[in-house]
mmCIF file of C-alpha atoms in Angstrom:
data_model
loop_
_atom_site.group_PDB
_atom_site.id
_atom_site.type_symbol
_atom_site.label_atom_id
_atom_site.label_comp_id
_atom_site.label_asym_id
_atom_site.label_seq_id
_atom_site.Cartn_x
_atom_site.Cartn_y
_atom_site.Cartn_z
ATOM 1 C CA MET A 1 92.196 224.075 48.045
ATOM 2 C CA MET A 2 92.051 219.913 47.840
ATOM 3 C CA GLY A 3 92.138 219.865 51.501
ATOM 4 C CA ALA A 4 89.611 222.508 52.365
ATOM 5 C CA VAL A 5 87.025 220.714 50.112
ATOM 6 C CA LEU A 6 87.491 217.135 51.873
ATOM 7 C CA ALA A 7 87.211 218.742 54.647
ATOM 8 C CA VAL A 8 84.394 220.704 54.078
ATOM 9 C CA GLY A 9 82.449 216.818 52.292
ATOM 10 C CA CYS A 10 83.445 215.329 55.778
ATOM 11 C CA ALA A 11 81.994 217.561 57.764
ATOM 12 C CA GLN A 12 78.389 217.236 55.675
ATOM 13 C CA ALA A 13 78.752 214.028 56.210
ATOM 14 C CA GLN A 14 78.973 213.803 59.472
ATOM 15 C CA ASP A 15 76.418 216.419 60.082
ATOM 16 C CA LYS A 16 73.812 213.922 58.291
ATOM 17 C CA GLY A 17 74.856 211.263 61.448
ATOM 18 C CA LYS A 18 76.554 209.625 58.859
ATOM 19 C CA ALA A 19 80.047 208.961 59.833
ATOM 20 C CA PRO A 20 82.168 208.837 56.409
ATOM 21 C CA ALA A 21 82.739 205.537 54.117
ATOM 22 C CA GLY A 22 85.374 203.341 55.091
ATOM 23 C CA PRO A 23 87.911 201.687 52.764
ATOM 24 C CA GLY A 24 86.281 198.890 50.476
ATOM 25 C CA MET A 25 87.634 195.411 50.679
ATOM 26 C CA THR A 26 90.861 195.254 48.679
ATOM 27 C CA LEU A 27 92.941 192.190 47.519
ATOM 28 C CA THR A 28 96.494 192.386 46.968
ATOM 29 C CA THR A 29 99.855 189.877 46.170
ATOM 30 C CA SER A 30 103.697 189.927 46.595
ATOM 31 C CA ALA A 31 103.672 188.433 43.118
ATOM 32 C CA PHE A 32 103.035 191.039 40.562
ATOM 33 C CA SER A 33 101.437 194.833 41.760
ATOM 34 C CA ASP A 34 98.262 195.399 40.361
ATOM 35 C CA GLY A 35 98.108 195.882 36.571
ATOM 36 C CA GLY A 36 101.676 194.585 36.129
ATOM 37 C CA GLU A 37 103.239 192.027 34.475
ATOM 38 C CA ILE A 38 102.195 187.998 35.989
ATOM 39 C CA ALA A 39 105.517 186.769 36.586
ATOM 40 C CA GLY A 40 106.602 183.905 34.851
ATOM 41 C CA LYS A 41 106.192 180.745 37.722
ATOM 42 C CA TYR A 42 102.597 181.406 37.570
ATOM 43 C CA THR A 43 101.870 181.077 34.250
ATOM 44 C CA GLN A 44 101.894 178.419 31.701
ATOM 45 C CA SER A 45 104.930 179.617 30.896
ATOM 46 C CA VAL A 46 106.362 176.782 32.820
ATOM 47 C CA ALA A 47 105.269 172.731 33.908
ATOM 48 C CA ASP A 48 103.454 173.416 36.460
ATOM 49 C CA PRO A 49 102.725 176.890 37.394
ATOM 50 C CA VAL A 50 101.661 177.689 41.332
ATOM 51 C CA SER A 51 98.990 180.132 42.859
ATOM 52 C CA PRO A 52 100.000 183.660 43.968
ATOM 53 C CA LYS A 53 99.951 184.474 47.395
ATOM 54 C CA LEU A 54 96.381 186.722 48.411
ATOM 55 C CA GLU A 55 96.013 188.654 50.948
ATOM 56 C CA TRP A 56 92.651 190.717 51.706
ATOM 57 C CA THR A 57 91.882 193.642 54.161
ATOM 58 C CA HIS A 58 89.099 195.700 55.118
ATOM 59 C CA VAL A 59 86.792 192.279 55.539
ATOM 60 C CA PRO A 60 82.813 193.235 55.861
ATOM 61 C CA ALA A 61 81.432 192.791 59.273
ATOM 62 C CA ASN A 62 79.897 189.644 58.890
ATOM 63 C CA THR A 63 81.568 187.946 56.328
ATOM 64 C CA VAL A 64 80.688 184.028 56.745
ATOM 65 C CA SER A 65 83.036 182.702 53.843
ATOM 66 C CA PHE A 66 84.896 184.167 50.227
ATOM 67 C CA VAL A 67 84.688 182.766 46.560
ATOM 68 C CA LEU A 68 87.884 183.500 44.635
ATOM 69 C CA ILE A 69 87.052 183.717 40.916
ATOM 70 C CA MET A 70 90.290 184.219 37.886
ATOM 71 C CA HIS A 71 89.018 184.525 34.682
ATOM 72 C CA ASP A 72 90.653 186.246 31.295
ATOM 73 C CA PRO A 73 88.136 188.347 29.843
ATOM 74 C CA ASP A 74 90.081 188.706 26.794
ATOM 75 C CA VAL A 75 88.844 185.559 25.456
ATOM 76 C CA ALA A 76 85.650 185.056 23.637
ATOM 77 C CA ARG A 77 85.485 181.094 24.381
ATOM 78 C CA ASN A 78 83.806 179.502 21.286
ATOM 79 C CA LYS A 79 82.520 182.396 20.060
ATOM 80 C CA SER A 80 80.722 183.431 22.639
ATOM 81 C CA THR A 81 79.762 185.501 25.693
ATOM 82 C CA MET A 82 82.106 183.402 27.858
ATOM 83 C CA ASP A 83 85.715 184.255 29.639
ATOM 84 C CA MET A 84 88.319 181.685 30.039
ATOM 85 C CA LEU A 85 88.062 180.543 34.250
ATOM 86 C CA HIS A 86 91.363 179.771 35.349
ATOM 87 C CA TRP A 87 90.629 179.166 39.207
ATOM 88 C CA LEU A 88 86.626 179.543 41.250
ATOM 89 C CA ILE A 89 87.066 178.857 45.061
ATOM 90 C CA PHE A 90 85.206 178.954 47.341
ATOM 91 C CA ASN A 91 83.784 178.529 50.765
ATOM 92 C CA ILE A 92 87.036 179.998 51.859
ATOM 93 C CA PRO A 93 86.333 180.902 55.535
ATOM 94 C CA GLY A 94 85.066 184.288 56.694
ATOM 95 C CA THR A 95 88.057 184.508 58.636
ATOM 96 C CA ALA A 96 90.507 183.895 56.599
ATOM 97 C CA ARG A 97 92.907 187.299 54.998
ATOM 98 C CA SER A 98 94.538 185.464 53.032
ATOM 99 C CA LEU A 99 95.610 182.120 50.610
ATOM 100 C CA PRO A 100 98.935 180.845 50.392
ATOM 101 C CA GLU A 101 101.346 180.964 47.112
ATOM 102 C CA GLY A 102 101.224 177.326 45.800
ATOM 103 C CA ILE A 103 98.040 175.808 46.028
ATOM 104 C CA ALA A 104 97.584 171.936 44.526
ATOM 105 C CA ALA A 105 94.859 171.168 42.094
ATOM 106 C CA GLY A 106 91.843 169.563 44.020
ATOM 107 C CA ALA A 107 93.113 170.444 47.271
ATOM 108 C CA ALA A 108 91.141 171.255 50.103
ATOM 109 C CA GLY A 109 90.952 173.956 52.005
ATOM 110 C CA PRO A 110 90.854 174.651 55.520
ATOM 111 C CA GLU A 111 87.159 174.138 56.968
ATOM 112 C CA GLY A 112 85.164 173.409 53.513
ATOM 113 C CA THR A 113 87.145 175.331 51.048
ATOM 114 C CA VAL A 114 86.829 173.952 47.704
ATOM 115 C CA GLN A 115 88.258 173.820 44.093
ATOM 116 C CA ALA A 116 85.389 173.495 41.349
ATOM 117 C CA LYS A 117 87.045 172.718 37.669
ATOM 118 C CA ASN A 118 88.454 175.645 35.686
ATOM 119 C CA GLY A 119 87.894 175.971 31.913
ATOM 120 C CA ALA A 120 89.955 172.757 31.066
ATOM 121 C CA ASP A 121 88.133 171.075 33.202
ATOM 122 C CA VAL A 122 90.369 170.940 36.401
ATOM 123 C CA ASN A 123 89.565 171.192 39.522
ATOM 124 C CA GLY A 124 92.115 174.027 41.051
ATOM 125 C CA TYR A 125 94.746 176.519 39.299
ATOM 126 C CA ARG A 126 95.509 177.106 35.904
ATOM 127 C CA GLY A 127 98.351 179.992 35.231
ATOM 128 C CA PRO A 128 97.764 182.560 32.562
ATOM 129 C CA GLY A 129 98.680 180.731 29.406
ATOM 130 C CA ALA A 130 98.004 183.958 26.431
ATOM 131 C CA PRO A 131 99.934 183.515 23.377
ATOM 132 C CA ALA A 132 103.347 186.039 22.283
ATOM 133 C CA VAL A 133 101.118 186.634 19.357
ATOM 134 C CA GLY A 134 98.322 189.804 19.756
ATOM 135 C CA PRO A 135 98.319 191.909 22.958
ATOM 136 C CA TYR A 136 98.703 191.585 26.506
ATOM 137 C CA HIS A 137 95.595 189.473 28.112
ATOM 138 C CA HIS A 138 94.068 190.683 31.471
ATOM 139 C CA TYR A 139 93.388 188.278 33.836
ATOM 140 C CA THR A 140 91.131 189.176 37.325
ATOM 141 C CA PHE A 141 91.264 187.994 40.244
ATOM 142 C CA GLU A 142 87.841 188.872 41.611
ATOM 143 C CA LEU A 143 87.296 188.092 45.642
ATOM 144 C CA PHE A 144 83.823 188.079 47.096
ATOM 145 C CA ALA A 145 82.597 188.116 50.463
ATOM 146 C CA LEU A 146 79.357 186.528 51.498
ATOM 147 C CA ASP A 147 76.933 186.451 54.672
ATOM 148 C CA MET A 148 77.278 183.026 54.124
ATOM 149 C CA LYS A 149 78.909 179.328 52.586
ATOM 150 C CA LEU A 150 77.795 177.469 49.643
ATOM 151 C CA ASP A 151 75.490 174.713 49.748
ATOM 152 C CA LEU A 152 78.053 173.452 46.298
ATOM 153 C CA GLY A 153 80.709 170.516 45.973
ATOM 154 C CA ALA A 154 83.462 170.334 43.554
ATOM 155 C CA ASP A 155 81.657 169.938 40.609
ATOM 156 C CA ALA A 156 80.230 172.675 40.568
ATOM 157 C CA SER A 157 79.974 175.500 37.590
ATOM 158 C CA ARG A 158 80.683 178.823 37.590
ATOM 159 C CA ALA A 159 77.325 179.392 36.824
ATOM 160 C CA ASP A 160 75.847 176.984 39.895
ATOM 161 C CA VAL A 161 78.105 179.398 42.049
ATOM 162 C CA LEU A 162 77.167 183.147 40.909
ATOM 163 C CA LYS A 163 73.820 181.259 40.773
ATOM 164 C CA ALA A 164 74.584 180.255 44.714
ATOM 165 C CA MET A 165 76.195 183.561 45.154
ATOM 166 C CA ASP A 166 73.623 185.789 44.626
ATOM 167 C CA GLY A 167 71.704 187.827 47.384
ATOM 168 C CA HIS A 168 74.501 187.234 49.933
ATOM 169 C CA ILE A 169 77.811 189.591 48.556
ATOM 170 C CA LEU A 170 78.308 191.913 51.090
ATOM 171 C CA GLY A 171 81.500 193.133 49.748
ATOM 172 C CA LYS A 172 84.128 192.801 46.618
ATOM 173 C CA ALA A 173 87.952 193.127 45.620
ATOM 174 C CA VAL A 174 89.433 193.473 42.221
ATOM 175 C CA LEU A 175 92.741 193.041 41.423
ATOM 176 C CA GLU A 176 94.635 192.301 37.828
ATOM 177 C CA GLY A 177 97.803 191.278 35.767
ATOM 178 C CA ARG A 178 98.514 191.423 32.661
ATOM 179 C CA PHE A 179 100.141 188.619 30.825
ATOM 180 C CA HIS A 180 101.379 187.278 27.254
ATOM 181 C CA ARG A 181 104.520 184.678 26.488
#
């Protein structure tokens, strides 16, 4: 019966002159499953955590650049609505379909990629660091496809990046991992 419902839905969409929507942009990593536990080497449980390799597919047409924001929404910094920013990287070329593992802090990437300051005031990746006491924290990787490059430098804040990308987002993909010590 389910197959019949899907077939009817597709036929109705085609009757209106529109093809069914394609898959949305997806973000994956071989480091952990979506919603799974993040391995220690990517976290503050080791002295020098490394960023995980990230890959994405189903990129919208006309993508010029990408923005990646990694944050911990389970933290209320300074009793405010601000969470903990762990990584902010933008102007990733629109032709890119991955980021390699272990991008060095402050390193400039290909074709003008910029790493901005994280919540610890360092330009680069900051691994998850939730304490052992309490529940797992959820670390959210958000990848945005944009129709432009951002005219910002490494000193840009998350608020600056969000404001600059507003009205230019073609697609978004989310990947989440969990961690506590």
